[in-house]
mmCIF file of C-alpha atoms in Angstrom:
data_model
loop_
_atom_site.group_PDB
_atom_site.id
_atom_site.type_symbol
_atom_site.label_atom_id
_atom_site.label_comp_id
_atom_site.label_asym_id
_atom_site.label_seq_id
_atom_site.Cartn_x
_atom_site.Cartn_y
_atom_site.Cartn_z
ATOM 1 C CA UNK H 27 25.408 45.159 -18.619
ATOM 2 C CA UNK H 28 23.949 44.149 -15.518
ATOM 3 C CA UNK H 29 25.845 41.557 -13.358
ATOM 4 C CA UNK H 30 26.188 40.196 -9.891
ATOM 5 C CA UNK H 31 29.431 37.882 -8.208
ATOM 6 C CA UNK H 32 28.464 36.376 -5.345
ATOM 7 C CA UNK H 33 28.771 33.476 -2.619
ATOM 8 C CA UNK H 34 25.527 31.409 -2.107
ATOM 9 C CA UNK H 35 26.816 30.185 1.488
ATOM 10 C CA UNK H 36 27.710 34.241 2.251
ATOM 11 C CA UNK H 37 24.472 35.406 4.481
ATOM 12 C CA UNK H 38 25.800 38.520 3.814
ATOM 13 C CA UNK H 39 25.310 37.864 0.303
ATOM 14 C CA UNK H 40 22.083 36.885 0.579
ATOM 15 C CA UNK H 41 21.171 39.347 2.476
ATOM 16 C CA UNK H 42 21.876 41.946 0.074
ATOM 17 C CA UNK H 43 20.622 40.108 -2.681
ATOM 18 C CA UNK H 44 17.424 40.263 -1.024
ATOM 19 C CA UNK H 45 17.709 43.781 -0.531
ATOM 20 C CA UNK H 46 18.067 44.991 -4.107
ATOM 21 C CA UNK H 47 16.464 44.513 -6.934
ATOM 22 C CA UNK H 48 18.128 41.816 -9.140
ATOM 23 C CA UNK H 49 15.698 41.802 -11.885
ATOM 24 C CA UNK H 50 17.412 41.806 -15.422
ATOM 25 C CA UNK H 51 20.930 40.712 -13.436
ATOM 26 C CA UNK H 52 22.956 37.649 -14.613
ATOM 27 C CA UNK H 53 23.804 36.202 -11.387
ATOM 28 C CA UNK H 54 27.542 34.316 -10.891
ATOM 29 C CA UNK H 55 27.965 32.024 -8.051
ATOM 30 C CA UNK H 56 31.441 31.814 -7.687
ATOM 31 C CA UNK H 57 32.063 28.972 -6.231
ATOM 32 C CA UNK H 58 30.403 26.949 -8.844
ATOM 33 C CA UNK H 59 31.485 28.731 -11.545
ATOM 34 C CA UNK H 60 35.102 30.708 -10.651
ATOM 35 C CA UNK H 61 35.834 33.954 -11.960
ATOM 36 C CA UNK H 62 37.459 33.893 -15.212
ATOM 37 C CA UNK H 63 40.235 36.124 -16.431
ATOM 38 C CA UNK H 64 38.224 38.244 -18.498
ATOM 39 C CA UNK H 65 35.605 38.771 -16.138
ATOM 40 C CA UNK H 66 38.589 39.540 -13.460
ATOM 41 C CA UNK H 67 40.229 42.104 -15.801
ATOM 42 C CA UNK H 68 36.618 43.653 -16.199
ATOM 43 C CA UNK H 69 36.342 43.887 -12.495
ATOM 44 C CA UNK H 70 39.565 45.911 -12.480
ATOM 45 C CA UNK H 71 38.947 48.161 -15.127
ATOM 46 C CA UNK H 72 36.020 49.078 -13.747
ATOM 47 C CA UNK H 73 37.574 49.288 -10.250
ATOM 48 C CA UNK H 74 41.135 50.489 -11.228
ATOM 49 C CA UNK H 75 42.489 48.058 -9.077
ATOM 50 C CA UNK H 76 42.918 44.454 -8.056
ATOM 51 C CA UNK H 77 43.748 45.078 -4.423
ATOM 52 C CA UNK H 78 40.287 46.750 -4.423
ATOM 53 C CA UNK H 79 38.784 43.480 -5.459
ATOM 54 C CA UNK H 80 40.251 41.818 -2.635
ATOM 55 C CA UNK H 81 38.796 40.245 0.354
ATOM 56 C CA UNK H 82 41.699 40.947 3.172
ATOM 57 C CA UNK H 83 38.992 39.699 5.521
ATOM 58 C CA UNK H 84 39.190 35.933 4.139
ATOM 59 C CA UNK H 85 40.112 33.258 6.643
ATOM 60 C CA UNK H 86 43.212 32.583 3.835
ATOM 61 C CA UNK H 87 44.353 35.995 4.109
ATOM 62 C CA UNK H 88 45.216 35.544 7.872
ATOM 63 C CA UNK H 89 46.030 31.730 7.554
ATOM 64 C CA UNK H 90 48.259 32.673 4.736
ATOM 65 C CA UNK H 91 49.820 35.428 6.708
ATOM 66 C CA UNK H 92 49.381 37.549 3.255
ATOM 67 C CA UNK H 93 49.107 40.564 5.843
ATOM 68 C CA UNK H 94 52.680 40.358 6.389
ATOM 69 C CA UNK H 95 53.534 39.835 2.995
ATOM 70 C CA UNK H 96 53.767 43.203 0.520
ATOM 71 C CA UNK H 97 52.045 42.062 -2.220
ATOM 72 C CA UNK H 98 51.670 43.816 -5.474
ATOM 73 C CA UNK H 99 48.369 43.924 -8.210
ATOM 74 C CA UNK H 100 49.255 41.061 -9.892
ATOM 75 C CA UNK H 101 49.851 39.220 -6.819
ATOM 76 C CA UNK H 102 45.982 40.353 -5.947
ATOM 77 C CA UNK H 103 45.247 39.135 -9.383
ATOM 78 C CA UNK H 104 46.676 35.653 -9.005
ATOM 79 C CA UNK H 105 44.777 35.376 -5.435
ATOM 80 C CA UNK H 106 41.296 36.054 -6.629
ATOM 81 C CA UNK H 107 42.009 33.968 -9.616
ATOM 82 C CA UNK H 108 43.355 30.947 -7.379
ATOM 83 C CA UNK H 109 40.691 30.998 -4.496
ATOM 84 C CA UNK H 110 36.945 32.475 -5.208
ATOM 85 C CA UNK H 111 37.126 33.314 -0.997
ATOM 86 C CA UNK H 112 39.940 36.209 -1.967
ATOM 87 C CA UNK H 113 37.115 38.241 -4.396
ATOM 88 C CA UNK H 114 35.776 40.523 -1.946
ATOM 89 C CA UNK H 115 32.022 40.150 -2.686
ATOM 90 C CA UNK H 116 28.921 40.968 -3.341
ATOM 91 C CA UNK H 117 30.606 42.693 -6.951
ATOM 92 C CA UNK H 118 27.734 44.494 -9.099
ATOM 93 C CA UNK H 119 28.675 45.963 -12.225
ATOM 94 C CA UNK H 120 25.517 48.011 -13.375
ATOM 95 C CA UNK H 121 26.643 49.210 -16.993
ATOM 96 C CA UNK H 122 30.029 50.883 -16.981
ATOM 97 C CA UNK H 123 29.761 51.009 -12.922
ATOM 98 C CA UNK H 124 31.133 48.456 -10.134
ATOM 99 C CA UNK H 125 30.142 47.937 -6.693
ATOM 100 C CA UNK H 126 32.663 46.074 -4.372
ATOM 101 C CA UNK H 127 31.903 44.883 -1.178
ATOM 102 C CA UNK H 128 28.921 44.859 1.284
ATOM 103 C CA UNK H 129 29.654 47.988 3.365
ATOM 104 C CA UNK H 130 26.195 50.423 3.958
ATOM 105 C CA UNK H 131 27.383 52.739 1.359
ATOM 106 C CA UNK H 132 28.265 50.654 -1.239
ATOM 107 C CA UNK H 133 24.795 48.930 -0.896
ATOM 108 C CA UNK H 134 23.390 52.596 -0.533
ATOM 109 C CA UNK H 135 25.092 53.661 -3.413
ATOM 110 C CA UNK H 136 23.978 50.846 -5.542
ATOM 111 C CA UNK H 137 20.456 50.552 -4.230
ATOM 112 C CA UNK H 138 20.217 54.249 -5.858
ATOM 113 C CA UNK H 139 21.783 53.709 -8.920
ATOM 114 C CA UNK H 140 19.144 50.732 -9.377
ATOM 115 C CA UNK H 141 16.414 52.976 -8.614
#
């Protein structure tokens, strides 16, 4: 399985989708169309955890105050599944792999994999 989660209005994003080679990749905007349960529980299988899914650099986060809050996995869960800004994105999942995030290893890392 080859699959991307993304924001269309991230440059980040687009940046990255630029970057690597999407070819064969079902692309997901998720604001259009919002993560669904399964796909979330995928994510986290893959990933191990929900809180690893989770954008703590949303605007939300800090308007929220969640920082101040101790907030447990299916807490993270319920976020991401409430508001598409709280999945930390770009998320590839290339086969039984995932890549979270935009950071220059996880790109690295993924850019690799991809060949």
């Amino acid at each position: 399985m080859k699959k991307v989660y993304f924001l269309q209005t991230c440059d980040t994003c687009r940046r990255i989708l630029k970057e690597v080679n999407t070819d064969g990749f079902e692309r997901q905007e998720i604001k259009a169309n919002n993560v669904s349960v399964s796909q979330l529980d995928e994510m986290h299988q893959l990933s191990g955890s929900y809180e690893a899914l989770f954008n703590k650099r949303a605007k939300l986060y800090k308007a929220m105050d969640l920082k101040n809050q101790i907030l447990s996995e299916t807490d993270y869960k319920q976020y991401i599944l409430d508001e598409y800004t709280f999945l930390k994105r770009p998320v590839f999942i290339l086969n039984n792999e995932i890549f979270i995030g935009n950071s220059k290893k996880v790109v690295q890392d993924l850019k690799e994999k991809i060949g």
